[in-house]
Amino acid sequence: MEYRMTIIIPVFNEIDNLDRIFSTFTDYFSKSKTKSKVLFIDDGSTDKSFDKIVEICTDNPDFEFLKFKENCGLSAAIKAGIDHIDTQLIGYIDADLQTTPYDFDILLEDIDNYQAVIGFRGKRKDTLNKKIQSLIANSIRRGLINDGITDTGCPLKVIHTESAKRIPFFKGMHRFIPALILLQDGKIKQIKVQHFERIAGQSKFNIFNRSFKALRDTFGYRWMRRRYINYTIEKSKIGS
């Protein structure tokens, strides 16, 4: 049975979460009707994360990895994953497991009718400070681009690989994945998913990269949206 979905997991100094990722995904793979695998993207970790990733991937064909030479950021990690995937579907989840892979099966129920099915966190289990930061960032994005996306920061997503490979990439792209699919005239469905407290490791986000960078990147997206090229070929004759 061939893999249908590859699940991208960016990793930057998440040594305390990797054993839990391995055990959780191993159990999920044994229960899911969709044959899937994990692709770790080590984003230049400086702890022992990469050593643990190598250990997990050794003799476990459902787990693969890419390693960056240096830290490049979340958008670069997602891009690298998309660039190297050849399965029909791409899944995405964060290494903190504040969302659960078991909810992928809920998203997968509708993926044949949409270019992407994305989660939104119904009952957030974050700290008050993190909730405020996300509220500010989401309010900025909705006010400036009005993309209709409830929770663009929810890390649980399933996307058709063909659509994902057409996404134009830039730093901060991870904040606009649904909006960039909509630029392709793609269809998106949003589904409520579970959310949990972070129980290990440290969040990599703060008021600067959630709000100020989000504002800068939103203006970048608006500039690109006005100039985005989208076309449909009706007929063609190429070659002999």
PDB file of C-alpha atoms in Angstrom:
ATOM      1  CA  MET A   1       0.000   0.000   0.000  1.00  0.00           C
ATOM      2  CA  GLU A   2       1.503   3.317  -1.088  1.00  0.00           C
ATOM      3  CA  TYR A   3       1.637   6.364   1.131  1.00  0.00           C
ATOM      4  CA  ARG A   4      -1.130   8.875   0.406  1.00  0.00           C
ATOM      5  CA  MET A   5      -0.052  11.638   2.784  1.00  0.00           C
ATOM      6  CA  THR A   6       3.250  13.008   4.076  1.00  0.00           C
ATOM      7  CA  ILE A   7       2.993  14.982   7.311  1.00  0.00           C
ATOM      8  CA  ILE A   8       5.505  17.809   7.684  1.00  0.00           C
ATOM      9  CA  ILE A   9       6.763  18.434  11.221  1.00  0.00           C
ATOM     10  CA  PRO A  10       9.208  21.355  11.520  1.00  0.00           C
ATOM     11  CA  VAL A  11      11.563  20.915  14.471  1.00  0.00           C
ATOM     12  CA  PHE A  12      13.663  23.534  16.206  1.00  0.00           C
ATOM     13  CA  ASN A  13      14.977  22.515  19.631  1.00  0.00           C
ATOM     14  CA  GLU A  14      12.117  20.155  20.493  1.00  0.00           C
ATOM     15  CA  ILE A  15      14.097  17.337  22.107  1.00  0.00           C
ATOM     16  CA  ASP A  16      11.571  17.028  24.941  1.00  0.00           C
ATOM     17  CA  ASN A  17       8.705  16.372  22.515  1.00  0.00           C
ATOM     18  CA  LEU A  18      10.220  13.941  20.036  1.00  0.00           C
ATOM     19  CA  ASP A  19       9.667  10.687  21.936  1.00  0.00           C
ATOM     20  CA  ARG A  20       6.012  11.654  22.364  1.00  0.00           C
ATOM     21  CA  ILE A  21       5.752  12.493  18.667  1.00  0.00           C
ATOM     22  CA  PHE A  22       7.142   9.068  17.770  1.00  0.00           C
ATOM     23  CA  SER A  23       4.800   7.139  20.076  1.00  0.00           C
ATOM     24  CA  THR A  24       1.731   9.221  19.165  1.00  0.00           C
ATOM     25  CA  PHE A  25       2.259   8.962  15.421  1.00  0.00           C
ATOM     26  CA  THR A  26       3.112   5.274  15.588  1.00  0.00           C
ATOM     27  CA  ASP A  27      -0.232   4.685  17.273  1.00  0.00           C
ATOM     28  CA  TYR A  28      -2.039   7.003  14.846  1.00  0.00           C
ATOM     29  CA  PHE A  29      -0.556   5.243  11.813  1.00  0.00           C
ATOM     30  CA  SER A  30      -1.762   1.889  13.151  1.00  0.00           C
ATOM     31  CA  LYS A  31      -5.365   3.161  13.376  1.00  0.00           C
ATOM     32  CA  SER A  32      -5.790   5.532  10.429  1.00  0.00           C
ATOM     33  CA  LYS A  33      -7.348   4.353   7.168  1.00  0.00           C
ATOM     34  CA  THR A  34      -5.014   6.700   5.267  1.00  0.00           C
ATOM     35  CA  LYS A  35      -1.462   5.444   4.892  1.00  0.00           C
ATOM     36  CA  SER A  36       0.795   8.310   5.924  1.00  0.00           C
ATOM     37  CA  LYS A  37       4.339   9.071   6.956  1.00  0.00           C
ATOM     38  CA  VAL A  38       6.167  11.852   8.812  1.00  0.00           C
ATOM     39  CA  LEU A  39       8.800  14.134   7.335  1.00  0.00           C
ATOM     40  CA  PHE A  40      10.777  15.929  10.048  1.00  0.00           C
ATOM     41  CA  ILE A  41      12.408  19.193   8.989  1.00  0.00           C
ATOM     42  CA  ASP A  42      15.203  19.968  11.439  1.00  0.00           C
ATOM     43  CA  ASP A  43      15.547  23.744  11.275  1.00  0.00           C
ATOM     44  CA  GLY A  44      19.117  23.952  12.564  1.00  0.00           C
ATOM     45  CA  SER A  45      18.404  22.682  16.080  1.00  0.00           C
ATOM     46  CA  THR A  46      21.127  23.370  18.632  1.00  0.00           C
ATOM     47  CA  ASP A  47      20.015  20.823  21.221  1.00  0.00           C
ATOM     48  CA  LYS A  48      19.940  17.033  20.689  1.00  0.00           C
ATOM     49  CA  SER A  49      16.812  17.112  18.519  1.00  0.00           C
ATOM     50  CA  PHE A  50      18.540  15.951  15.349  1.00  0.00           C
ATOM     51  CA  ASP A  51      20.210  13.006  17.106  1.00  0.00           C
ATOM     52  CA  LYS A  52      16.801  11.889  18.327  1.00  0.00           C
ATOM     53  CA  ILE A  53      15.304  12.348  14.836  1.00  0.00           C
ATOM     54  CA  VAL A  54      18.002  10.113  13.340  1.00  0.00           C
ATOM     55  CA  GLU A  55      17.271   7.523  16.029  1.00  0.00           C
ATOM     56  CA  ILE A  56      13.541   7.631  15.273  1.00  0.00           C
ATOM     57  CA  CYS A  57      14.023   7.390  11.510  1.00  0.00           C
ATOM     58  CA  THR A  58      16.472   4.493  11.703  1.00  0.00           C
ATOM     59  CA  ASP A  59      14.602   1.284  10.785  1.00  0.00           C
ATOM     60  CA  ASN A  60      11.259   3.129  10.846  1.00  0.00           C
ATOM     61  CA  PRO A  61      10.187   3.731   7.225  1.00  0.00           C
ATOM     62  CA  ASP A  62       7.177   5.803   8.313  1.00  0.00           C
ATOM     63  CA  PHE A  63       9.568   8.524   9.527  1.00  0.00           C
ATOM     64  CA  GLU A  64      11.934  10.548   7.328  1.00  0.00           C
ATOM     65  CA  PHE A  65      13.931  13.748   7.779  1.00  0.00           C
ATOM     66  CA  LEU A  66      15.592  16.732   6.175  1.00  0.00           C
ATOM     67  CA  LYS A  67      18.201  18.721   8.091  1.00  0.00           C
ATOM     68  CA  PHE A  68      18.994  22.378   7.474  1.00  0.00           C
ATOM     69  CA  LYS A  69      22.596  23.498   7.794  1.00  0.00           C
ATOM     70  CA  GLU A  70      21.413  26.474   9.849  1.00  0.00           C
ATOM     71  CA  ASN A  71      18.216  27.920  11.255  1.00  0.00           C
ATOM     72  CA  CYS A  72      16.080  29.265   8.381  1.00  0.00           C
ATOM     73  CA  GLY A  73      12.665  29.722   9.964  1.00  0.00           C
ATOM     74  CA  LEU A  74       9.258  28.093   9.835  1.00  0.00           C
ATOM     75  CA  SER A  75       8.308  29.176   6.321  1.00  0.00           C
ATOM     76  CA  ALA A  76      11.543  27.763   4.902  1.00  0.00           C
ATOM     77  CA  ALA A  77      10.950  24.491   6.734  1.00  0.00           C
ATOM     78  CA  ILE A  78       7.456  24.153   5.294  1.00  0.00           C
ATOM     79  CA  LYS A  79       8.733  25.041   1.804  1.00  0.00           C
ATOM     80  CA  ALA A  80      11.495  22.437   2.020  1.00  0.00           C
ATOM     81  CA  GLY A  81       8.962  19.818   3.028  1.00  0.00           C
ATOM     82  CA  ILE A  82       6.630  20.683   0.161  1.00  0.00           C
ATOM     83  CA  ASP A  83       9.555  20.703  -2.300  1.00  0.00           C
ATOM     84  CA  HIS A  84      10.560  17.155  -1.355  1.00  0.00           C
ATOM     85  CA  ILE A  85       7.145  15.493  -1.079  1.00  0.00           C
ATOM     86  CA  ASP A  86       5.750  13.245  -3.799  1.00  0.00           C
ATOM     87  CA  THR A  87       2.615  11.885  -2.095  1.00  0.00           C
ATOM     88  CA  GLN A  88      -0.846  13.017  -3.177  1.00  0.00           C
ATOM     89  CA  LEU A  89      -1.478  14.899   0.074  1.00  0.00           C
ATOM     90  CA  ILE A  90       0.520  17.020   2.480  1.00  0.00           C
ATOM     91  CA  GLY A  91      -0.304  17.223   6.158  1.00  0.00           C
ATOM     92  CA  TYR A  92       1.106  19.786   8.550  1.00  0.00           C
ATOM     93  CA  ILE A  93       1.338  19.786  12.342  1.00  0.00           C
ATOM     94  CA  ASP A  94       3.582  21.491  14.901  1.00  0.00           C
ATOM     95  CA  ALA A  95       6.097  19.556  16.969  1.00  0.00           C
ATOM     96  CA  ASP A  96       4.556  20.758  20.247  1.00  0.00           C
ATOM     97  CA  LEU A  97       1.524  18.471  19.639  1.00  0.00           C
ATOM     98  CA  GLN A  98      -0.906  21.103  20.860  1.00  0.00           C
ATOM     99  CA  THR A  99      -3.031  19.648  18.085  1.00  0.00           C
ATOM    100  CA  THR A 100      -3.358  15.903  17.617  1.00  0.00           C
ATOM    101  CA  PRO A 101      -2.675  13.776  14.530  1.00  0.00           C
ATOM    102  CA  TYR A 102      -5.859  11.811  15.211  1.00  0.00           C
ATOM    103  CA  ASP A 103      -7.787  14.868  13.954  1.00  0.00           C
ATOM    104  CA  PHE A 104      -6.163  14.463  10.543  1.00  0.00           C
ATOM    105  CA  ASP A 105      -8.774  11.782   9.870  1.00  0.00           C
ATOM    106  CA  ILE A 106     -11.524  14.371  10.396  1.00  0.00           C
ATOM    107  CA  LEU A 107      -9.921  16.691   7.842  1.00  0.00           C
ATOM    108  CA  LEU A 108      -9.323  13.838   5.413  1.00  0.00           C
ATOM    109  CA  GLU A 109     -13.043  13.066   5.217  1.00  0.00           C
ATOM    110  CA  ASP A 110     -13.538  16.175   3.040  1.00  0.00           C
ATOM    111  CA  ILE A 111     -10.194  16.537   1.263  1.00  0.00           C
ATOM    112  CA  ASP A 112     -11.397  15.035  -2.036  1.00  0.00           C
ATOM    113  CA  ASN A 113     -13.763  17.997  -2.504  1.00  0.00           C
ATOM    114  CA  TYR A 114     -11.342  20.801  -1.565  1.00  0.00           C
ATOM    115  CA  GLN A 115      -7.798  21.905  -2.317  1.00  0.00           C
ATOM    116  CA  ALA A 116      -7.207  22.199   1.432  1.00  0.00           C
ATOM    117  CA  VAL A 117      -9.016  21.319   4.642  1.00  0.00           C
ATOM    118  CA  ILE A 118      -7.709  23.222   7.651  1.00  0.00           C
ATOM    119  CA  GLY A 119      -8.402  23.141  11.348  1.00  0.00           C
ATOM    120  CA  PHE A 120      -9.399  25.917  13.676  1.00  0.00           C
ATOM    121  CA  ARG A 121      -8.920  25.703  17.419  1.00  0.00           C
ATOM    122  CA  GLY A 122     -12.336  25.761  19.070  1.00  0.00           C
ATOM    123  CA  LYS A 123     -11.169  25.877  22.686  1.00  0.00           C
ATOM    124  CA  ARG A 124      -7.623  27.182  22.897  1.00  0.00           C
ATOM    125  CA  LYS A 125      -5.475  25.915  25.749  1.00  0.00           C
ATOM    126  CA  ASP A 126      -2.771  28.569  25.435  1.00  0.00           C
ATOM    127  CA  THR A 127      -1.685  31.068  28.047  1.00  0.00           C
ATOM    128  CA  LEU A 128      -3.544  34.389  28.191  1.00  0.00           C
ATOM    129  CA  ASN A 129      -0.486  36.180  26.806  1.00  0.00           C
ATOM    130  CA  LYS A 130      -0.303  33.851  23.803  1.00  0.00           C
ATOM    131  CA  LYS A 131      -4.037  34.173  23.173  1.00  0.00           C
ATOM    132  CA  ILE A 132      -3.742  37.973  23.132  1.00  0.00           C
ATOM    133  CA  GLN A 133      -0.806  37.829  20.720  1.00  0.00           C
ATOM    134  CA  SER A 134      -2.740  35.553  18.356  1.00  0.00           C
ATOM    135  CA  LEU A 135      -5.849  37.719  18.625  1.00  0.00           C
ATOM    136  CA  ILE A 136      -3.850  40.780  17.593  1.00  0.00           C
ATOM    137  CA  ALA A 137      -2.155  38.945  14.708  1.00  0.00           C
ATOM    138  CA  ASN A 138      -5.412  37.440  13.405  1.00  0.00           C
ATOM    139  CA  SER A 139      -7.214  40.787  13.693  1.00  0.00           C
ATOM    140  CA  ILE A 140      -4.470  42.491  11.652  1.00  0.00           C
ATOM    141  CA  ARG A 141      -4.614  39.822   8.973  1.00  0.00           C
ATOM    142  CA  ARG A 142      -8.412  39.754   8.705  1.00  0.00           C
ATOM    143  CA  GLY A 143      -8.634  43.549   8.677  1.00  0.00           C
ATOM    144  CA  LEU A 144      -6.115  43.931   5.873  1.00  0.00           C
ATOM    145  CA  ILE A 145      -6.803  40.960   3.589  1.00  0.00           C
ATOM    146  CA  ASN A 146     -10.291  39.715   4.585  1.00  0.00           C
ATOM    147  CA  ASP A 147      -9.593  36.118   3.568  1.00  0.00           C
ATOM    148  CA  GLY A 148     -12.422  34.608   5.611  1.00  0.00           C
ATOM    149  CA  ILE A 149     -10.077  32.286   7.517  1.00  0.00           C
ATOM    150  CA  THR A 150     -11.024  31.863  11.172  1.00  0.00           C
ATOM    151  CA  ASP A 151      -7.677  30.677  12.551  1.00  0.00           C
ATOM    152  CA  THR A 152      -4.800  30.811  10.083  1.00  0.00           C
ATOM    153  CA  GLY A 153      -2.358  29.997  12.902  1.00  0.00           C
ATOM    154  CA  CYS A 154      -3.862  26.572  13.575  1.00  0.00           C
ATOM    155  CA  PRO A 155      -1.090  24.144  12.630  1.00  0.00           C
ATOM    156  CA  LEU A 156      -3.346  21.267  11.561  1.00  0.00           C
ATOM    157  CA  LYS A 157      -3.810  21.293   7.779  1.00  0.00           C
ATOM    158  CA  VAL A 158      -4.225  18.878   4.866  1.00  0.00           C
ATOM    159  CA  ILE A 159      -3.462  20.172   1.368  1.00  0.00           C
ATOM    160  CA  HIS A 160      -3.357  18.571  -2.058  1.00  0.00           C
ATOM    161  CA  THR A 161       0.312  18.483  -3.006  1.00  0.00           C
ATOM    162  CA  GLU A 162      -0.389  19.873  -6.472  1.00  0.00           C
ATOM    163  CA  SER A 163      -1.875  23.005  -4.878  1.00  0.00           C
ATOM    164  CA  ALA A 164       0.848  23.266  -2.246  1.00  0.00           C
ATOM    165  CA  LYS A 165       3.613  23.201  -4.856  1.00  0.00           C
ATOM    166  CA  ARG A 166       1.994  26.198  -6.592  1.00  0.00           C
ATOM    167  CA  ILE A 167       2.162  28.379  -3.472  1.00  0.00           C
ATOM    168  CA  PRO A 168       4.548  31.335  -3.946  1.00  0.00           C
ATOM    169  CA  PHE A 169       7.009  31.348  -1.069  1.00  0.00           C
ATOM    170  CA  PHE A 170       8.403  34.185   1.023  1.00  0.00           C
ATOM    171  CA  LYS A 171       9.416  34.650   4.652  1.00  0.00           C
ATOM    172  CA  GLY A 172       6.272  34.666   6.749  1.00  0.00           C
ATOM    173  CA  MET A 173       4.443  32.554   4.145  1.00  0.00           C
ATOM    174  CA  HIS A 174       3.251  30.123   6.831  1.00  0.00           C
ATOM    175  CA  ARG A 175       0.787  32.762   8.068  1.00  0.00           C
ATOM    176  CA  PHE A 176      -0.936  32.915   4.683  1.00  0.00           C
ATOM    177  CA  ILE A 177      -1.123  29.332   3.413  1.00  0.00           C
ATOM    178  CA  PRO A 178      -4.955  29.338   3.164  1.00  0.00           C
ATOM    179  CA  ALA A 179      -4.997  32.818   1.580  1.00  0.00           C
ATOM    180  CA  LEU A 180      -2.373  31.749  -0.955  1.00  0.00           C
ATOM    181  CA  ILE A 181      -4.451  28.716  -1.924  1.00  0.00           C
ATOM    182  CA  LEU A 182      -7.473  30.974  -2.366  1.00  0.00           C
ATOM    183  CA  LEU A 183      -5.380  33.032  -4.817  1.00  0.00           C
ATOM    184  CA  GLN A 184      -5.280  29.916  -7.003  1.00  0.00           C
ATOM    185  CA  ASP A 185      -9.104  29.890  -6.964  1.00  0.00           C
ATOM    186  CA  GLY A 186      -8.793  26.912  -4.662  1.00  0.00           C
ATOM    187  CA  LYS A 187     -11.558  25.830  -2.287  1.00  0.00           C
ATOM    188  CA  ILE A 188     -10.940  25.526   1.453  1.00  0.00           C
ATOM    189  CA  LYS A 189     -12.986  23.962   4.232  1.00  0.00           C
ATOM    190  CA  GLN A 190     -12.457  24.857   7.897  1.00  0.00           C
ATOM    191  CA  ILE A 191     -13.170  22.300  10.644  1.00  0.00           C
ATOM    192  CA  LYS A 192     -12.967  22.643  14.406  1.00  0.00           C
ATOM    193  CA  VAL A 193     -10.158  20.543  15.941  1.00  0.00           C
ATOM    194  CA  GLN A 194      -8.925  19.801  19.428  1.00  0.00           C
ATOM    195  CA  HIS A 195      -6.297  21.918  21.118  1.00  0.00           C
ATOM    196  CA  PHE A 196      -4.102  21.085  24.107  1.00  0.00           C
ATOM    197  CA  GLU A 197      -1.641  22.781  26.413  1.00  0.00           C
ATOM    198  CA  ARG A 198       2.037  22.624  25.521  1.00  0.00           C
ATOM    199  CA  ILE A 199       3.481  20.143  28.009  1.00  0.00           C
ATOM    200  CA  ALA A 200       7.150  20.199  26.971  1.00  0.00           C
ATOM    201  CA  GLY A 201       9.616  22.517  25.275  1.00  0.00           C
ATOM    202  CA  GLN A 202       9.372  26.258  24.733  1.00  0.00           C
ATOM    203  CA  SER A 203       7.224  28.270  22.337  1.00  0.00           C
ATOM    204  CA  LYS A 204       9.225  29.990  19.601  1.00  0.00           C
ATOM    205  CA  PHE A 205       6.733  32.850  19.223  1.00  0.00           C
ATOM    206  CA  ASN A 206       6.396  36.180  20.999  1.00  0.00           C
ATOM    207  CA  ILE A 207       4.684  39.542  20.546  1.00  0.00           C
ATOM    208  CA  PHE A 208       7.338  40.600  18.005  1.00  0.00           C
ATOM    209  CA  ASN A 209       7.029  37.723  15.572  1.00  0.00           C
ATOM    210  CA  ARG A 210       3.284  37.236  16.131  1.00  0.00           C
ATOM    211  CA  SER A 211       2.216  40.869  15.738  1.00  0.00           C
ATOM    212  CA  PHE A 212       4.870  43.178  14.289  1.00  0.00           C
ATOM    213  CA  LYS A 213       6.202  40.660  11.763  1.00  0.00           C
ATOM    214  CA  ALA A 214       2.641  39.620  10.965  1.00  0.00           C
ATOM    215  CA  LEU A 215       1.789  43.240  10.133  1.00  0.00           C
ATOM    216  CA  ARG A 216       4.823  43.554   7.844  1.00  0.00           C
ATOM    217  CA  ASP A 217       4.099  40.244   6.116  1.00  0.00           C
ATOM    218  CA  THR A 218       0.435  41.123   5.646  1.00  0.00           C
ATOM    219  CA  PHE A 219       1.403  44.195   3.638  1.00  0.00           C
ATOM    220  CA  GLY A 220       3.756  41.955   1.642  1.00  0.00           C
ATOM    221  CA  TYR A 221       0.883  39.591   0.909  1.00  0.00           C
ATOM    222  CA  ARG A 222      -1.363  42.479  -0.168  1.00  0.00           C
ATOM    223  CA  TRP A 223       1.329  43.644  -2.618  1.00  0.00           C
ATOM    224  CA  MET A 224       1.685  40.132  -4.047  1.00  0.00           C
ATOM    225  CA  ARG A 225      -2.078  39.580  -4.275  1.00  0.00           C
ATOM    226  CA  ARG A 226      -2.461  42.597  -6.556  1.00  0.00           C
ATOM    227  CA  ARG A 227       0.190  41.173  -8.902  1.00  0.00           C
ATOM    228  CA  TYR A 228      -0.515  37.447  -8.644  1.00  0.00           C
ATOM    229  CA  ILE A 229      -0.674  35.616 -11.987  1.00  0.00           C
ATOM    230  CA  ASN A 230      -3.369  32.973 -12.289  1.00  0.00           C
ATOM    231  CA  TYR A 231      -4.415  31.360 -15.581  1.00  0.00           C
ATOM    232  CA  THR A 232      -6.259  28.351 -16.956  1.00  0.00           C
ATOM    233  CA  ILE A 233      -5.187  26.723 -20.238  1.00  0.00           C
ATOM    234  CA  GLU A 234      -8.235  25.853 -22.340  1.00  0.00           C
ATOM    235  CA  LYS A 235      -6.455  24.198 -25.290  1.00  0.00           C
ATOM    236  CA  SER A 236      -2.883  23.410 -26.219  1.00  0.00           C
ATOM    237  CA  LYS A 237      -0.661  21.715 -28.769  1.00  0.00           C
ATOM    238  CA  ILE A 238       2.912  21.228 -27.649  1.00  0.00           C
ATOM    239  CA  GLY A 239       5.419  18.963 -29.321  1.00  0.00           C
ATOM    240  CA  SER A 240       4.800  16.544 -32.167  1.00  0.00           C
TER     241      SER A 240
END
